């Protein structure tokens, strides 16, 4: 098949590097453009990244000589060269809003890892296995923007990937109250132990803005498209604490849940095992064959052992048991820069291509 031409905006940051690494052997997508800040523009990608390459896989040889473009100043030129872009920039919220809309209005679809547009009412925030139907709001967004093919779609925050996928198949039992504590890897802050030595042998019980995202974003994911906007779900009530821990990759969540109609443990395990989403039905290239994976061992899942399951795109679960105050408690794990960031963005782009929202020029 003819490949889609792709750009990565914000290619020098950690998530941008993940996007670029995932493009190296992608069967549908071909990387054509790398863009970053004006400081990096005009340099080769190898010069721009230099010693800041933070991915365990080496910098792909075929991208080293790419000349980095200016993400803002070269918007029109980039939009003309590609079928869509991934966006993972480190900018102020208002600057991101303006830039992503500029690309969309230049008739270039934007698949964003940034949080700026997550609460724009007609921008879908999609976990492909859970709420692919939200993509339908794109038509209303294009009418607002006055575009034919340009639009913005975003992925959700990395922290919710470790528990929202596990709760979603259980919604028929009436999710009532959810308490979650997330233990989040340093790569979620774009750091390594070399660049953040104060995290070695340390725990920081605060991540700015993360708890609000963890409590509110699930309600948009579980919401519905109505009247050209996405209306968030009214329940469950979610409360969260988010903690930074000395782990390179992998966000762990300890989850407590109360139901309107309490299922049996066997019903929960069956729901997890049997759950399949649209990406599995379509056999999208990045989609895991088994989305939710339960481990019987009492000390699993572990970040070092399970985070790379199915290319880092599967969710690992364990320690399901009844609780003295809630109905059940369990542990979930996801790879935060793969499933939670770039990998989730790539899978969303695959979904949008497969369903005709993104067309080749």
XYZ file of C-alpha atoms in Angstrom:
361
model
C 0.000 0.000 0.000
C 1.049 3.588 -0.544
C 2.150 5.003 2.795
C 0.751 8.094 4.475
C 3.241 10.970 4.631
C 3.777 12.017 8.248
C 5.354 14.902 10.154
C 6.405 15.035 13.799
C 6.055 18.448 15.456
C 8.192 18.678 18.572
C 10.595 15.997 17.414
C 13.420 16.804 19.841
C 11.514 16.078 23.072
C 11.125 12.637 24.629
C 7.640 11.931 23.236
C 8.646 13.358 19.856
C 11.603 10.995 19.879
C 9.222 8.114 20.595
C 7.062 9.117 17.623
C 10.128 9.203 15.387
C 11.353 5.836 16.668
C 7.923 4.297 15.997
C 7.922 5.599 12.423
C 11.149 3.775 11.518
C 9.471 0.495 10.493
C 5.788 1.427 10.439
C 3.889 -0.402 7.693
C 1.436 2.446 6.968
C 3.316 5.649 7.790
C 6.439 7.251 6.341
C 8.146 10.088 8.198
C 8.781 13.035 5.881
C 9.187 16.043 8.178
C 10.614 16.742 11.620
C 9.884 20.140 13.186
C 10.829 21.733 16.488
C 11.506 25.155 17.972
C 13.222 27.984 16.138
C 16.352 27.142 18.144
C 16.591 23.725 16.429
C 15.356 24.786 12.981
C 17.923 24.540 10.211
C 20.018 21.924 11.991
C 20.167 18.274 11.051
C 18.063 16.135 13.360
C 21.218 14.522 14.720
C 22.657 17.966 15.531
C 19.394 19.166 17.083
C 18.977 16.132 19.322
C 22.645 15.533 20.064
C 23.157 13.950 23.466
C 19.459 14.515 24.289
C 18.333 11.287 22.575
C 16.581 9.502 25.462
C 15.037 6.418 23.841
C 16.549 2.999 24.456
C 16.548 2.279 20.717
C 19.305 4.137 18.842
C 18.452 7.207 16.781
C 17.334 5.822 13.401
C 20.087 6.274 10.837
C 17.722 7.361 8.073
C 16.467 10.368 10.068
C 19.826 11.760 11.224
C 20.260 13.970 8.160
C 16.693 15.374 8.148
C 16.797 19.182 8.296
C 14.621 20.285 11.193
C 11.907 22.795 10.282
C 10.448 25.557 12.436
C 7.215 24.181 13.916
C 5.490 27.582 13.869
C 7.044 29.585 11.023
C 7.032 26.659 8.574
C 3.453 25.545 9.278
C 2.129 26.091 5.739
C 5.146 24.411 4.145
C 4.921 21.390 6.464
C 1.160 21.061 5.956
C 1.684 20.930 2.192
C 4.252 18.129 2.464
C 2.416 15.634 4.680
C -0.936 13.917 5.083
C -1.027 14.568 8.835
C 1.210 15.424 11.791
C 1.869 14.125 15.273
C 2.294 16.948 17.787
C 4.287 16.711 21.025
C 5.596 20.179 21.783
C 6.769 21.884 24.966
C 5.057 25.268 24.728
C 2.572 27.401 26.644
C -1.055 26.302 26.381
C -2.207 29.312 24.351
C 0.701 28.831 21.936
C -0.196 25.158 21.476
C -3.859 26.002 20.882
C -2.910 28.543 18.223
C -0.374 26.263 16.529
C -2.552 23.150 16.407
C -5.462 25.163 15.010
C -3.140 26.724 12.414
C -2.164 23.265 11.146
C -5.795 22.137 11.085
C -6.812 25.266 9.148
C -3.959 24.547 6.729
C -5.876 21.306 5.986
C -3.439 19.145 7.943
C -4.946 16.774 10.554
C -3.207 16.957 13.933
C -2.828 13.950 16.255
C -1.776 15.589 19.504
C -0.098 14.314 22.631
C -0.511 17.740 24.236
C -3.149 18.552 26.838
C -4.106 21.980 25.469
C -7.071 20.807 23.356
C -8.266 17.934 25.550
C -11.193 19.974 26.840
C -12.098 21.668 23.572
C -15.722 20.411 23.287
C -15.518 19.254 19.652
C -12.016 17.747 19.848
C -12.142 13.971 20.407
C -9.897 12.619 23.185
C -9.598 8.987 22.233
C -8.281 5.762 23.680
C -8.927 3.699 20.534
C -10.064 0.531 22.339
C -12.521 2.450 24.509
C -14.202 5.400 22.780
C -13.548 5.300 19.008
C -17.104 6.534 18.431
C -15.987 9.979 19.643
C -14.200 10.447 16.310
C -17.635 11.268 14.872
C -17.385 14.747 16.447
C -14.641 15.592 13.940
C -17.258 16.552 11.347
C -18.660 19.238 13.676
C -15.145 20.477 14.427
C -14.344 20.815 10.719
C -17.490 22.899 10.238
C -16.369 25.193 13.064
C -12.875 25.520 11.626
C -14.088 25.859 8.054
C -11.884 23.002 6.849
C -12.295 20.155 4.401
C -9.790 17.678 5.841
C -8.034 19.526 8.691
C -8.922 18.748 12.318
C -7.414 18.058 15.745
C -7.670 14.788 17.666
C -5.935 14.187 20.976
C -4.966 11.283 23.172
C -5.652 11.300 26.882
C -3.213 11.784 29.720
C -0.693 8.988 30.263
C -1.724 8.448 33.896
C -5.272 7.276 33.111
C -4.127 4.553 30.696
C -3.228 2.250 33.581
C -6.741 2.112 35.065
C -9.420 3.505 32.703
C -8.971 0.556 30.272
C -9.567 -1.871 33.165
C -12.670 -0.040 34.384
C -14.261 0.436 30.959
C -15.423 -3.193 30.453
C -17.057 -3.018 33.910
C -19.276 0.004 33.238
C -22.338 -2.200 32.776
C -22.168 -2.921 36.525
C -22.511 0.785 37.286
C -19.202 2.353 38.232
C -20.001 4.453 41.287
C -16.836 5.540 43.092
C -13.203 5.211 42.047
C -10.148 5.986 44.167
C -6.791 5.726 42.429
C -3.186 6.330 43.411
C -0.752 6.439 40.496
C 2.968 5.838 40.820
C 4.449 7.494 37.762
C 7.770 7.031 35.977
C 10.242 9.866 35.473
C 9.966 9.639 31.672
C 6.500 11.130 32.156
C 8.329 14.345 32.979
C 10.603 13.906 29.958
C 13.480 12.918 32.224
C 16.037 10.162 32.662
C 18.034 9.387 35.789
C 21.025 11.081 34.154
C 19.084 14.317 33.683
C 17.178 14.090 36.993
C 19.613 12.657 39.571
C 17.532 13.919 42.495
C 14.953 11.224 41.662
C 17.409 8.426 42.470
C 16.392 6.854 45.806
C 13.530 9.333 46.076
C 9.752 9.696 45.827
C 7.992 13.021 45.138
C 4.331 13.062 46.250
C 3.250 15.732 43.764
C 2.976 16.068 39.979
C 1.611 19.439 38.895
C -1.852 19.272 37.307
C -1.855 15.494 37.166
C -4.509 14.769 39.765
C -7.081 17.026 38.088
C -6.402 15.286 34.756
C -6.672 11.862 36.378
C -10.016 12.732 37.941
C -11.636 14.568 35.007
C -10.314 13.035 31.783
C -11.960 9.619 32.348
C -15.330 11.381 32.354
C -14.703 12.786 28.872
C -13.474 9.398 27.616
C -16.676 7.820 28.994
C -18.829 10.660 27.675
C -20.956 10.837 24.525
C -21.147 12.827 21.317
C -24.224 15.024 21.407
C -25.049 18.068 19.289
C -21.583 18.374 17.785
C -19.730 18.278 21.117
C -18.592 15.647 23.603
C -20.529 15.752 26.866
C -18.697 14.154 29.754
C -20.159 11.326 31.789
C -21.778 12.233 35.101
C -20.317 9.246 36.921
C -18.338 7.674 38.456
C -16.842 9.980 41.044
C -13.052 9.736 40.679
C -10.490 10.892 43.236
C -6.752 10.576 42.617
C -3.304 11.056 44.082
C -0.343 11.086 41.687
C 3.182 10.348 42.867
C 6.517 10.439 41.029
C 8.638 7.343 41.693
C 12.192 6.327 40.666
C 11.220 4.177 37.688
C 12.397 4.881 34.130
C 9.196 3.857 32.291
C 5.817 2.544 33.394
C 2.941 4.082 35.339
C 1.413 1.881 38.048
C -2.072 2.506 39.445
C -3.602 1.163 42.664
C -7.353 1.263 42.125
C -10.304 0.958 44.494
C -13.786 0.750 42.943
C -17.388 0.644 44.139
C -20.285 -0.499 41.913
C -24.044 -0.022 41.822
C -24.348 -3.745 41.027
C -21.346 -5.566 42.434
C -20.004 -8.205 40.003
C -18.256 -11.368 41.096
C -14.511 -11.648 40.816
C -15.020 -14.240 38.078
C -17.216 -11.828 36.106
C -14.554 -9.120 36.302
C -11.785 -11.461 35.166
C -13.945 -12.718 32.289
C -14.776 -9.155 31.212
C -11.091 -8.287 31.128
C -10.074 -11.415 29.240
C -12.828 -11.154 26.639
C -12.600 -7.419 26.010
C -11.728 -6.441 22.468
C -11.949 -3.019 20.900
C -12.189 -1.697 17.358
C -8.356 -1.699 16.978
C -8.295 -5.449 17.603
C -11.188 -6.034 15.186
C -9.405 -3.981 12.520
C -6.003 -5.544 13.367
C -4.374 -2.113 13.441
C -0.567 -2.413 13.232
C 0.145 -0.910 16.655
C -2.791 -2.497 18.495
C -2.018 -5.280 20.990
C -3.657 -8.611 20.259
C -4.704 -8.910 23.918
C -5.534 -5.466 25.275
C -6.026 -6.372 28.965
C -3.749 -8.961 30.555
C -4.320 -10.306 34.069
C -1.475 -11.803 36.120
C -2.319 -14.287 38.882
C 0.998 -13.913 40.714
C 0.657 -11.779 43.881
C 3.680 -9.609 43.015
C 2.670 -8.701 39.453
C 2.482 -6.655 37.326
C 5.909 -5.080 37.713
C 7.167 -2.159 35.639
C 10.454 -3.832 34.717
C 8.725 -7.053 33.654
C 5.431 -5.999 32.029
C 5.766 -2.459 30.677
C 6.934 -3.657 27.228
C 4.191 -6.263 26.831
C 3.035 -6.334 23.179
C 5.349 -3.512 22.195
C 4.386 -1.479 25.245
C 0.775 -1.215 24.057
C -0.922 -3.784 26.319
C -2.346 -3.057 29.776
C -1.212 -5.329 32.626
C -3.474 -6.001 35.617
C -3.158 -7.908 38.874
C -4.045 -8.304 42.559
C -7.825 -8.189 42.069
C -9.475 -8.778 45.437
C -12.399 -7.648 47.559
C -11.862 -4.618 49.778
C -13.090 -3.750 53.269
C -14.367 -0.283 52.253
C -14.814 -0.482 48.477
C -16.108 -3.471 46.520
C -12.785 -4.353 44.872
C -9.191 -3.214 44.526
C -6.598 -4.050 41.876
C -3.350 -2.864 40.306
C -2.836 -1.694 36.709
C 0.283 -0.907 34.699
C 0.899 0.805 31.361
C 3.968 2.015 29.484
C 3.629 5.763 29.759
C 5.574 6.888 26.668
C 4.249 4.074 24.451
C 0.624 3.237 25.290
C 0.359 6.458 27.302
C 1.903 8.824 24.762
C 3.442 8.233 21.329
C 2.206 4.664 20.845
C -1.324 5.686 21.761
C -1.054 8.569 19.277
C 0.135 6.247 16.518
C -2.710 3.815 17.205
C -5.191 6.723 17.109
C -3.772 7.818 13.750
C -4.142 4.248 12.452
C -7.774 4.230 13.575
C -8.470 7.580 11.900
C -6.866 6.353 8.654
C -8.704 3.025 8.723
C -12.054 4.753 9.252
C -11.503 7.366 6.545
C -11.046 10.453 8.709
C -7.528 10.917 7.334
C -7.067 10.599 3.569
C -3.939 10.774 1.471
C -3.591 13.989 -0.486
